[in-house]
GROMACS .gro file of C-alpha atoms in nm:
model
  486
    1MET     CA    1   0.000   0.000   0.000
    2LYS     CA    2   0.132   0.343  -0.093
    3SER     CA    3   0.206   0.601   0.167
    4ASP     CA    4  -0.079   0.832   0.057
    5GLN     CA    5  -0.321   0.539   0.052
    6LEU     CA    6  -0.211   0.450   0.404
    7ASN     CA    7  -0.282   0.803   0.517
    8ASP     CA    8  -0.622   0.799   0.345
    9ALA     CA    9  -0.706   0.469   0.509
   10HIS     CA   10  -0.645   0.620   0.851
   11GLU     CA   11  -0.839   0.940   0.787
   12ILE     CA   12  -1.174   0.952   0.960
   13SER     CA   13  -1.448   1.179   0.833
   14PRO     CA   14  -1.639   1.399   1.083
   15THR     CA   15  -1.936   1.164   1.049
   16ALA     CA   16  -1.722   0.857   1.104
   17ASP     CA   17  -1.549   1.027   1.395
   18ARG     CA   18  -1.882   1.098   1.564
   19THR     CA   19  -1.986   0.738   1.508
   20HIS     CA   20  -1.657   0.612   1.652
   21THR     CA   21  -1.688   0.848   1.949
   22GLY     CA   22  -2.045   0.738   2.001
   23ARG     CA   23  -1.936   0.371   2.010
   24ARG     CA   24  -1.665   0.454   2.265
   25ARG     CA   25  -1.915   0.640   2.484
   26PHE     CA   26  -2.161   0.351   2.456
   27MET     CA   27  -1.886   0.107   2.556
   28ALA     CA   28  -1.780   0.334   2.845
   29SER     CA   29  -2.141   0.364   2.961
   30ALA     CA   30  -2.181  -0.011   2.949
   31VAL     CA   31  -1.866  -0.057   3.156
   32ALA     CA   32  -1.983   0.214   3.399
   33LEU     CA   33  -2.320   0.044   3.437
   34ALA     CA   34  -2.148  -0.283   3.512
   35VAL     CA   35  -1.920  -0.113   3.765
   36GLY     CA   36  -2.221   0.058   3.919
   37ALA     CA   37  -2.401  -0.272   3.958
   38VAL     CA   38  -2.104  -0.409   4.150
   39LEU     CA   39  -2.004  -0.103   4.351
   40GLY     CA   40  -2.344   0.052   4.415
   41ARG     CA   41  -2.505   0.385   4.330
   42SER     CA   42  -2.258   0.606   4.524
   43ALA     CA   43  -1.946   0.473   4.349
   44PHE     CA   44  -2.129   0.484   4.016
   45SER     CA   45  -2.218   0.852   4.069
   46GLU     CA   46  -1.858   0.929   4.158
   47ALA     CA   47  -1.732   0.751   3.847
   48LEU     CA   48  -1.970   0.947   3.626
   49ALA     CA   49  -1.868   1.272   3.796
   50ALA     CA   50  -1.503   1.205   3.723
   51ASP     CA   51  -1.580   1.105   3.363
   52ALA     CA   52  -1.782   1.424   3.314
   53VAL     CA   53  -1.486   1.657   3.373
   54GLY     CA   54  -1.344   1.701   3.026
   55PRO     CA   55  -1.030   1.890   2.925
   56ALA     CA   56  -1.001   2.253   3.028
   57GLU     CA   57  -1.155   2.475   2.762
   58LYS     CA   58  -0.925   2.760   2.868
   59PRO     CA   59  -0.599   2.621   3.009
   60GLN     CA   60  -0.414   2.956   3.026
   61LEU     CA   61  -0.547   3.156   3.321
   62THR     CA   62  -0.465   3.473   3.510
   63LEU     CA   63  -0.585   3.482   3.871
   64GLY     CA   64  -0.572   3.777   4.110
   65PHE     CA   65  -0.514   3.807   4.483
   66ILE     CA   66  -0.442   4.055   4.761
   67LYS     CA   67  -0.131   4.014   4.978
   68LEU     CA   68  -0.289   3.833   5.273
   69THR     CA   69  -0.211   3.494   5.421
   70ASP     CA   70  -0.555   3.365   5.327
   71MET     CA   71  -0.459   3.376   4.959
   72ALA     CA   72  -0.260   3.062   5.052
   73PRO     CA   73  -0.475   2.812   4.855
   74LEU     CA   74  -0.381   2.990   4.532
   75ALA     CA   75  -0.009   2.994   4.614
   76ILE     CA   76  -0.011   2.630   4.723
   77ALA     CA   77  -0.210   2.512   4.419
   78TYR     CA   78   0.054   2.680   4.205
   79GLU     CA   79   0.366   2.579   4.397
   80LYS     CA   80   0.258   2.217   4.450
   81GLY     CA   81   0.155   2.163   4.090
   82PHE     CA   82  -0.215   2.111   4.162
   83PHE     CA   83  -0.315   2.355   3.886
   84GLN     CA   84  -0.081   2.184   3.644
   85ASP     CA   85  -0.223   1.841   3.736
   86GLU     CA   86  -0.557   1.974   3.608
   87GLY     CA   87  -0.407   2.091   3.280
   88LEU     CA   88  -0.417   2.453   3.392
   89PHE     CA   89  -0.131   2.697   3.335
   90VAL     CA   90  -0.189   2.973   3.583
   91SER     CA   91  -0.036   3.316   3.633
   92LEU     CA   92  -0.095   3.463   3.981
   93GLN     CA   93  -0.099   3.842   4.001
   94ALA     CA   94  -0.108   4.054   4.317
   95GLN     CA   95  -0.355   4.343   4.297
   96ALA     CA   96  -0.322   4.690   4.448
   97ASN     CA   97  -0.657   4.680   4.630
   98TRP     CA   98  -0.995   4.507   4.633
   99LYS     CA   99  -1.154   4.753   4.387
  100VAL     CA  100  -0.882   4.697   4.128
  101LEU     CA  101  -0.916   4.322   4.178
  102LEU     CA  102  -1.295   4.334   4.138
  103ASP     CA  103  -1.271   4.546   3.823
  104GLY     CA  104  -1.018   4.300   3.682
  105VAL     CA  105  -1.254   4.004   3.719
  106ILE     CA  106  -1.554   4.195   3.585
  107GLY     CA  107  -1.356   4.340   3.295
  108GLY     CA  108  -1.191   4.009   3.204
  109SER     CA  109  -0.825   4.091   3.263
  110LEU     CA  110  -0.849   3.840   3.550
  111ASP     CA  111  -1.019   3.504   3.498
  112GLY     CA  112  -1.092   3.470   3.869
  113ALA     CA  113  -0.963   3.587   4.203
  114HIS     CA  114  -0.925   3.555   4.579
  115MET     CA  115  -1.221   3.771   4.684
  116LEU     CA  116  -1.395   3.918   4.981
  117ALA     CA  117  -1.705   3.707   5.046
  118GLY     CA  118  -1.925   4.012   5.004
  119GLN     CA  119  -1.789   4.107   4.662
  120PRO     CA  120  -1.974   3.854   4.442
  121LEU     CA  121  -2.294   3.917   4.639
  122ALA     CA  122  -2.270   4.297   4.625
  123ALA     CA  123  -2.185   4.302   4.254
  124THR     CA  124  -2.473   4.070   4.172
  125ILE     CA  125  -2.730   4.285   4.357
  126GLY     CA  126  -2.576   4.605   4.222
  127PHE     CA  127  -2.421   4.763   4.531
  128GLY     CA  128  -2.116   4.936   4.386
  129SER     CA  129  -2.013   4.759   4.066
  130LYS     CA  130  -2.285   4.567   3.882
  131ALA     CA  131  -2.205   4.222   3.742
  132HIS     CA  132  -2.320   3.866   3.799
  133LEU     CA  133  -2.035   3.707   3.993
  134VAL     CA  134  -2.038   3.363   4.150
  135THR     CA  135  -1.832   3.152   4.385
  136PRO     CA  136  -1.800   2.773   4.373
  137PHE     CA  137  -1.534   2.763   4.645
  138SER     CA  138  -1.491   2.909   4.994
  139MET     CA  139  -1.124   2.976   5.061
  140ASP     CA  140  -1.111   2.964   5.440
  141LEU     CA  141  -1.266   3.021   5.782
  142ASN     CA  142  -1.159   3.290   6.029
  143GLY     CA  143  -0.829   3.475   5.976
  144ASN     CA  144  -0.900   3.836   6.083
  145ALA     CA  145  -0.847   4.043   6.397
  146ILE     CA  146  -0.916   4.391   6.532
  147THR     CA  147  -0.617   4.602   6.634
  148VAL     CA  148  -0.609   4.933   6.824
  149SER     CA  149  -0.332   5.186   6.872
  150ASN     CA  150  -0.104   5.166   7.176
  151SER     CA  151  -0.269   5.477   7.318
  152VAL     CA  152  -0.620   5.331   7.294
  153TRP     CA  153  -0.498   5.001   7.438
  154GLN     CA  154  -0.342   5.170   7.740
  155GLN     CA  155  -0.675   5.339   7.811
  156MET     CA  156  -0.867   5.010   7.779
  157LEU     CA  157  -0.629   4.788   7.973
  158PRO     CA  158  -0.698   4.901   8.335
  159ASN     CA  159  -1.070   4.827   8.299
  160LEU     CA  160  -1.042   4.481   8.147
  161PRO     CA  161  -1.111   4.170   8.359
  162LYS     CA  162  -0.788   3.977   8.416
  163MET     CA  163  -0.693   3.613   8.455
  164ALA     CA  164  -0.480   3.488   8.743
  165ASP     CA  165  -0.162   3.562   8.547
  166GLY     CA  166  -0.270   3.923   8.496
  167LYS     CA  167  -0.346   3.885   8.124
  168PRO     CA  168  -0.683   4.009   7.993
  169VAL     CA  169  -0.976   3.770   7.970
  170HIS     CA  170  -1.081   3.704   7.609
  171PRO     CA  171  -1.290   3.779   7.415
  172ILE     CA  172  -1.264   4.151   7.481
  173SER     CA  173  -1.595   4.330   7.434
  174ALA     CA  174  -1.625   4.664   7.253
  175SER     CA  175  -1.808   4.785   7.565
  176TYR     CA  176  -1.457   4.851   7.706
  177LEU     CA  177  -1.389   5.075   7.408
  178LYS     CA  178  -1.713   5.270   7.452
  179PRO     CA  179  -1.597   5.511   7.728
  180ILE     CA  180  -1.290   5.598   7.522
  181VAL     CA  181  -1.503   5.673   7.216
  182GLU     CA  182  -1.732   5.889   7.431
  183ASP     CA  183  -1.430   6.074   7.570
  184TYR     CA  184  -1.310   6.144   7.215
  185LYS     CA  185  -1.650   6.295   7.140
  186LYS     CA  186  -1.630   6.523   7.446
  187GLN     CA  187  -1.296   6.645   7.315
  188GLY     CA  188  -1.449   6.709   6.974
  189LYS     CA  189  -1.242   6.434   6.809
  190PRO     CA  190  -1.381   6.156   6.587
  191PHE     CA  191  -1.283   5.799   6.672
  192LYS     CA  192  -1.171   5.642   6.343
  193MET     CA  193  -1.113   5.281   6.244
  194GLY     CA  194  -1.005   5.119   5.919
  195MET     CA  195  -1.149   4.826   5.728
  196VAL     CA  196  -1.052   4.700   5.385
  197PHE     CA  197  -1.365   4.746   5.169
  198PRO     CA  198  -1.733   4.836   5.215
  199VAL     CA  199  -1.850   4.479   5.145
  200SER     CA  200  -1.561   4.306   5.321
  201THR     CA  201  -1.599   4.056   5.600
  202HIS     CA  202  -1.376   4.295   5.796
  203ASN     CA  203  -1.637   4.571   5.769
  204TYR     CA  204  -1.915   4.339   5.886
  205TYR     CA  205  -1.721   4.173   6.169
  206LEU     CA  206  -1.591   4.509   6.293
  207ARG     CA  207  -1.943   4.653   6.283
  208TYR     CA  208  -2.079   4.344   6.457
  209TRP     CA  209  -1.822   4.372   6.737
  210LEU     CA  210  -1.878   4.745   6.786
  211ALA     CA  211  -2.259   4.712   6.789
  212ALA     CA  212  -2.245   4.415   7.030
  213GLY     CA  213  -2.059   4.647   7.268
  214GLY     CA  214  -2.314   4.926   7.233
  215LEU     CA  215  -2.134   5.142   6.972
  216ASN     CA  216  -2.308   5.248   6.651
  217PRO     CA  217  -2.072   5.206   6.352
  218GLY     CA  218  -2.302   5.406   6.121
  219PHE     CA  219  -2.533   5.342   5.827
  220TYR     CA  220  -2.523   5.357   5.449
  221ASP     CA  221  -2.783   5.523   5.228
  222PRO     CA  222  -2.696   5.435   4.867
  223ALA     CA  223  -3.036   5.550   4.737
  224HIS     CA  224  -2.935   5.906   4.829
  225GLY     CA  225  -2.570   5.878   4.731
  226ASP     CA  226  -2.422   5.789   5.069
  227THR     CA  227  -2.170   5.508   5.033
  228ASN     CA  228  -1.947   5.610   5.326
  229GLY     CA  229  -2.152   5.427   5.589
  230GLN     CA  230  -2.105   5.695   5.855
  231ILE     CA  231  -2.464   5.816   5.910
  232ASP     CA  232  -2.529   5.839   6.290
  233ALA     CA  233  -2.187   5.679   6.354
  234GLN     CA  234  -2.015   5.688   6.691
  235VAL     CA  235  -1.711   5.525   6.530
  236LEU     CA  236  -1.615   5.639   6.179
  237LEU     CA  237  -1.513   5.348   5.956
  238SER     CA  238  -1.318   5.404   5.634
  239VAL     CA  239  -1.135   5.198   5.373
  240THR     CA  240  -0.761   5.128   5.393
  241PRO     CA  241  -0.587   4.861   5.179
  242PRO     CA  242  -0.463   4.571   5.398
  243PRO     CA  243  -0.085   4.618   5.362
  244GLN     CA  244  -0.123   4.988   5.449
  245MET     CA  245  -0.307   4.933   5.777
  246PRO     CA  246  -0.002   4.939   6.011
  247SER     CA  247   0.148   5.252   5.853
  248THR     CA  248  -0.190   5.431   5.858
  249LEU     CA  249  -0.228   5.345   6.227
  250GLN     CA  250   0.128   5.459   6.297
  251ALA     CA  251   0.058   5.790   6.125
  252GLY     CA  252  -0.238   5.849   6.355
  253THR     CA  253  -0.486   5.864   6.067
  254ILE     CA  254  -0.690   5.587   6.230
  255ASP     CA  255  -0.720   5.466   6.591
  256GLY     CA  256  -0.765   5.100   6.506
  257TYR     CA  257  -0.855   4.860   6.226
  258CYS     CA  258  -0.989   4.521   6.125
  259VAL     CA  259  -0.779   4.328   5.874
  260GLY     CA  260  -0.651   3.983   5.786
  261GLU     CA  261  -0.305   3.852   5.858
  262PRO     CA  262  -0.022   3.928   5.870
  263TRP     CA  263  -0.117   4.293   5.920
  264ASN     CA  264  -0.237   4.261   6.283
  265GLU     CA  265   0.075   4.079   6.396
  266GLN     CA  266   0.278   4.333   6.200
  267ALA     CA  267   0.150   4.600   6.441
  268ILE     CA  268   0.289   4.399   6.734
  269MET     CA  269   0.622   4.346   6.560
  270LYS     CA  270   0.649   4.720   6.486
  271GLY     CA  271   0.535   4.812   6.838
  272ILE     CA  272   0.262   5.044   6.709
  273GLY     CA  273  -0.058   4.865   6.812
  274VAL     CA  274  -0.224   4.573   6.987
  275PRO     CA  275  -0.462   4.313   6.839
  276ILE     CA  276  -0.745   4.283   7.093
  277VAL     CA  277  -0.996   4.038   6.944
  278THR     CA  278  -1.000   3.784   6.660
  279ASP     CA  279  -1.293   3.727   6.429
  280LEU     CA  280  -1.294   3.368   6.560
  281GLU     CA  281  -1.401   3.522   6.893
  282ILE     CA  282  -1.665   3.739   6.724
  283TRP     CA  283  -1.816   3.443   6.536
  284LYS     CA  284  -1.664   3.098   6.577
  285ASN     CA  285  -1.558   2.950   6.242
  286ASN     CA  286  -1.690   3.240   6.041
  287PRO     CA  287  -1.666   3.229   5.661
  288GLU     CA  288  -1.390   3.445   5.517
  289LYS     CA  289  -1.265   3.477   5.156
  290VAL     CA  290  -1.408   3.309   4.846
  291PHE     CA  291  -1.282   3.233   4.498
  292GLY     CA  292  -1.484   3.450   4.261
  293LEU     CA  293  -1.550   3.439   3.887
  294THR     CA  294  -1.810   3.580   3.652
  295ASP     CA  295  -2.117   3.365   3.595
  296GLU     CA  296  -2.039   3.394   3.224
  297PHE     CA  297  -1.695   3.236   3.274
  298THR     CA  298  -1.835   2.932   3.457
  299LYS     CA  299  -2.088   2.872   3.178
  300LYS     CA  300  -1.845   2.929   2.892
  301TYR     CA  301  -1.568   2.721   3.052
  302PRO     CA  302  -1.742   2.465   3.279
  303ASN     CA  303  -1.458   2.209   3.274
  304THR     CA  304  -1.200   2.477   3.347
  305THR     CA  305  -1.407   2.596   3.643
  306ILE     CA  306  -1.438   2.246   3.789
  307ARG     CA  307  -1.068   2.185   3.742
  308LEU     CA  308  -0.986   2.512   3.918
  309VAL     CA  309  -1.199   2.404   4.214
  310LYS     CA  310  -1.034   2.061   4.219
  311ALA     CA  311  -0.690   2.220   4.244
  312LEU     CA  312  -0.803   2.461   4.517
  313ILE     CA  313  -0.964   2.183   4.721
  314ARG     CA  314  -0.635   1.992   4.711
  315ALA     CA  315  -0.448   2.306   4.820
  316GLY     CA  316  -0.683   2.371   5.111
  317HIS     CA  317  -0.646   2.010   5.223
  318TRP     CA  318  -0.265   2.029   5.199
  319LEU     CA  319  -0.266   2.334   5.425
  320ASP     CA  320  -0.467   2.157   5.696
  321GLU     CA  321  -0.364   1.793   5.665
  322ASN     CA  322  -0.189   1.606   5.944
  323ASN     CA  323  -0.286   1.865   6.201
  324ASN     CA  324  -0.140   2.161   6.008
  325ALA     CA  325   0.192   1.981   5.957
  326ASN     CA  326   0.258   2.167   5.631
  327ARG     CA  327   0.210   2.517   5.770
  328LYS     CA  328   0.582   2.590   5.825
  329GLU     CA  329   0.647   2.516   5.459
  330ALA     CA  330   0.344   2.726   5.368
  331VAL     CA  331   0.488   3.018   5.567
  332LYS     CA  332   0.811   3.004   5.363
  333ILE     CA  333   0.608   3.007   5.041
  334LEU     CA  334   0.382   3.294   5.149
  335ALA     CA  335   0.680   3.504   5.261
  336LYS     CA  336   0.800   3.522   4.900
  337SER     CA  337   0.771   3.871   4.753
  338GLN     CA  338   0.532   3.759   4.479
  339TYR     CA  339   0.279   3.639   4.739
  340VAL     CA  340   0.246   3.812   5.079
  341GLY     CA  341   0.601   3.941   5.104
  342ALA     CA  342   0.609   3.981   5.482
  343ASP     CA  343   0.866   3.838   5.724
  344GLU     CA  344   0.832   3.466   5.789
  345ALA     CA  345   0.823   3.533   6.164
  346VAL     CA  346   0.520   3.759   6.125
  347ILE     CA  347   0.329   3.521   5.896
  348ALA     CA  348   0.411   3.223   6.119
  349LYS     CA  349   0.249   3.378   6.426
  350SER     CA  350  -0.104   3.308   6.309
  351MET     CA  351  -0.046   3.045   6.038
  352THR     CA  352   0.113   2.795   6.275
  353GLY     CA  353  -0.161   2.791   6.538
  354THR     CA  354  -0.076   3.071   6.778
  355PHE     CA  355  -0.163   3.439   6.798
  356GLU     CA  356   0.012   3.721   6.983
  357PHE     CA  357  -0.219   3.979   7.136
  358ASP     CA  358  -0.031   4.222   7.360
  359LYS     CA  359   0.349   4.198   7.344
  360GLY     CA  360   0.443   3.860   7.492
  361ASP     CA  361   0.078   3.752   7.527
  362VAL     CA  362   0.101   3.457   7.291
  363ARG     CA  363  -0.197   3.222   7.299
  364PRO     CA  364  -0.277   2.898   7.117
  365VAL     CA  365  -0.535   2.959   6.843
  366PRO     CA  366  -0.515   2.644   6.627
  367ASP     CA  367  -0.819   2.746   6.423
  368PHE     CA  368  -0.709   3.102   6.345
  369ASN     CA  369  -0.678   2.991   5.981
  370VAL     CA  370  -0.885   2.695   5.862
  371PHE     CA  371  -0.849   2.603   5.495
  372PHE     CA  372  -1.021   2.263   5.466
  373ARG     CA  373  -1.146   2.098   5.785
  374ASP     CA  374  -1.498   2.168   5.907
  375ASN     CA  375  -1.606   2.179   5.541
  376ALA     CA  376  -1.432   2.517   5.512
  377THR     CA  377  -1.418   2.499   5.131
  378TYR     CA  378  -1.788   2.430   5.073
  379PRO     CA  379  -1.989   2.734   4.952
  380TYR     CA  380  -2.283   2.734   5.194
  381TYR     CA  381  -2.597   2.931   5.108
  382SER     CA  382  -2.630   3.014   5.477
  383ASP     CA  383  -2.296   3.200   5.467
  384ALA     CA  384  -2.417   3.408   5.173
  385ILE     CA  385  -2.744   3.486   5.352
  386TRP     CA  386  -2.557   3.604   5.663
  387PHE     CA  387  -2.357   3.856   5.460
  388LEU     CA  388  -2.677   3.975   5.292
  389THR     CA  389  -2.838   4.028   5.634
  390GLN     CA  390  -2.545   4.247   5.734
  391MET     CA  391  -2.576   4.448   5.414
  392ARG     CA  392  -2.939   4.507   5.506
  393ARG     CA  393  -2.856   4.574   5.872
  394TRP     CA  394  -2.623   4.860   5.784
  395GLY     CA  395  -2.823   5.004   5.495
  396GLN     CA  396  -2.626   4.881   5.195
  397ILE     CA  397  -2.953   4.711   5.105
  398GLY     CA  398  -3.177   5.013   5.157
  399GLU     CA  399  -3.516   4.850   5.186
  400GLU     CA  400  -3.685   4.548   5.337
  401LYS     CA  401  -3.656   4.225   5.140
  402PRO     CA  402  -3.866   3.909   5.186
  403ASP     CA  403  -3.691   3.596   5.308
  404GLN     CA  404  -3.725   3.440   4.963
  405TRP     CA  405  -3.514   3.720   4.814
  406TYR     CA  406  -3.227   3.622   5.044
  407PHE     CA  407  -3.258   3.256   4.939
  408ASP     CA  408  -3.275   3.336   4.568
  409THR     CA  409  -2.981   3.576   4.580
  410ALA     CA  410  -2.767   3.327   4.770
  411LYS     CA  411  -2.842   3.055   4.515
  412SER     CA  412  -2.761   3.283   4.222
  413VAL     CA  413  -2.413   3.353   4.361
  414TYR     CA  414  -2.298   3.051   4.564
  415LYS     CA  415  -2.255   2.740   4.348
  416PRO     CA  416  -2.226   2.420   4.554
  417ASN     CA  417  -2.322   2.218   4.244
  418ILE     CA  418  -1.988   2.305   4.083
  419TYR     CA  419  -1.805   2.226   4.407
  420GLN     CA  420  -1.981   1.889   4.424
  421LYS     CA  421  -1.867   1.792   4.074
  422ALA     CA  422  -1.509   1.877   4.164
  423ALA     CA  423  -1.526   1.686   4.493
  424LEU     CA  424  -1.680   1.377   4.337
  425ALA     CA  425  -1.413   1.375   4.068
  426LEU     CA  426  -1.141   1.388   4.335
  427ILE     CA  427  -1.309   1.102   4.521
  428ALA     CA  428  -1.332   0.897   4.202
  429GLU     CA  429  -0.962   0.957   4.139
  430GLY     CA  430  -0.882   0.821   4.485
  431LYS     CA  431  -0.740   1.148   4.614
  432PHE     CA  432  -1.012   1.196   4.878
  433LYS     CA  433  -1.267   0.996   5.073
  434PRO     CA  434  -1.641   1.078   5.075
  435SER     CA  435  -1.617   1.139   5.450
  436GLN     CA  436  -1.392   1.440   5.385
  437PHE     CA  437  -1.679   1.630   5.225
  438PRO     CA  438  -2.040   1.708   5.314
  439ASP     CA  439  -2.284   1.426   5.247
  440PHE     CA  440  -2.396   1.541   4.904
  441ALA     CA  441  -2.702   1.315   4.914
  442THR     CA  442  -2.849   1.511   5.205
  443GLU     CA  443  -2.663   1.846   5.204
  444THR     CA  444  -2.899   2.144   5.172
  445GLY     CA  445  -2.641   2.425   5.178
  446PHE     CA  446  -2.764   2.548   5.516
  447LYS     CA  447  -2.549   2.512   5.827
  448PRO     CA  448  -2.724   2.431   6.156
  449VAL     CA  449  -2.872   2.713   6.362
  450THR     CA  450  -2.593   2.871   6.570
  451ASP     CA  451  -2.540   3.116   6.854
  452THR     CA  452  -2.159   3.109   6.846
  453PHE     CA  453  -2.139   3.491   6.824
  454ILE     CA  454  -1.986   3.726   7.078
  455ASP     CA  455  -2.336   3.853   7.169
  456LYS     CA  456  -2.494   3.502   7.168
  457ILE     CA  457  -2.766   3.606   6.922
  458THR     CA  458  -2.904   3.305   6.734
  459TYR     CA  459  -2.864   3.287   6.356
  460ASP     CA  460  -3.106   3.074   6.155
  461ALA     CA  461  -3.042   3.125   5.782
  462HIS     CA  462  -3.394   3.002   5.704
  463LYS     CA  463  -3.533   3.313   5.876
  464PRO     CA  464  -3.317   3.613   5.777
  465ASN     CA  465  -3.575   3.879   5.871
  466ASP     CA  466  -3.637   3.722   6.212
  467TYR     CA  467  -3.261   3.724   6.262
  468LEU     CA  468  -3.235   4.095   6.183
  469ALA     CA  469  -3.519   4.174   6.423
  470GLN     CA  470  -3.304   4.061   6.718
  471PHE     CA  471  -3.050   4.343   6.691
  472LYS     CA  472  -3.079   4.663   6.895
  473ILE     CA  473  -2.853   4.852   6.655
  474GLY     CA  474  -2.923   4.816   6.283
  475PHE     CA  475  -3.208   4.836   6.032
  476LYS     CA  476  -3.485   4.579   6.047
  477GLY     CA  477  -3.830   4.539   5.896
  478ASN     CA  478  -3.921   4.839   5.680
  479GLU     CA  479  -3.676   5.079   5.847
  480MET     CA  480  -3.477   5.297   5.611
  481PRO     CA  481  -3.201   5.559   5.643
  482LYS     CA  482  -3.315   5.910   5.730
  483VAL     CA  483  -3.272   6.130   5.427
  484GLY     CA  484  -3.013   6.398   5.496
  485ALA     CA  485  -2.898   6.239   5.824
  486ALA     CA  486  -2.542   6.321   5.921
   0.00000   0.00000   0.00000
């Protein structure tokens, strides 16, 4: 047979190719059915899930992040080759601030990013930027703290209850800050605190802590152009990018702040401030960052999205496995200039299971950063609903919404179905066990009712308006901002 005839003999027309592919799929289905009959429905479902993840439609990706330790899953997925295992060739790019990062994802210069949990929700409902963003992956639990200046701390310290060793009892309530704020007012001075973005977890946890201690952190009124959130405020909150928090505090521009690590421990290292409460103490195992993408991206590149989530799940697990055994290595990675770029000693303070409050007051906090255990990576609807309630509480959502609106909004942004496909594929590949994930057969996306907040108020995500009605400070029902209020 001639060479050209040989080539012709091996050419397959599009029609023949489809037929051949169809036969292969039929054969694969037959094998899968046989396997399912032997292994049972669960294993069969897992096998199908793994088979359903095709090649990445867009293997070259650019992902954004802010220089915080909780960007760790992205760094680890890159450094440990988890992205590459999924056929993804990723470029990680640090962003100047959360607004730049958000604009990058919406505009398409970034394919996805380490995001504040409130960003996809706020963009989707049109508070600030307007775009349909989604998250199929929660990056971590906890990870923030509230720091005050040395001067403020010295005024608080004498009034705090002490343990036998003379160290303050934790958690420290904002009620001990209240007389200092009132004294500032008598002197005609505003008491100012920084947070990283209007829809950041830091804004909501700081507001929650202040209000639980009897201090009004102010309200928003976007319908009348007020996006500062300082209406009726006793404490004035403003935006400062995370890496700039310590220097802004040192300059005296703010009296305290809420931020993620390593920028609280940096204040201790520099001797300019004292972290006084962690977000873990404000709400035990609170949701923190998410991985955000546009809804359009997930629909245009479904396999790519699933593969991204697979890599991130593996990274989160690596960070927590064997009782945080890999954290020291993670600290060395995060200290690199292209990631967090802070001193290893500073990053290690919180990442390795301890936290330093006042100088020398080092306490074990093994759950300060949680990246996988306790189903940290699963995108729960109840987490989304909590953030929406806080947006309503402080006026970012300017009018009453029915409970169903909260449910529908949460489901339009949080995508546990994508997460489930990624998890089942990892189980089918033998990389994980079913017990390491929620029980997908019964999981509803709602965590159990909890009162693990600093003020012991009970949160039931099935009843968001009833939840809001419990707060003394904050909008509820049909309450709205007062037009022209200062």
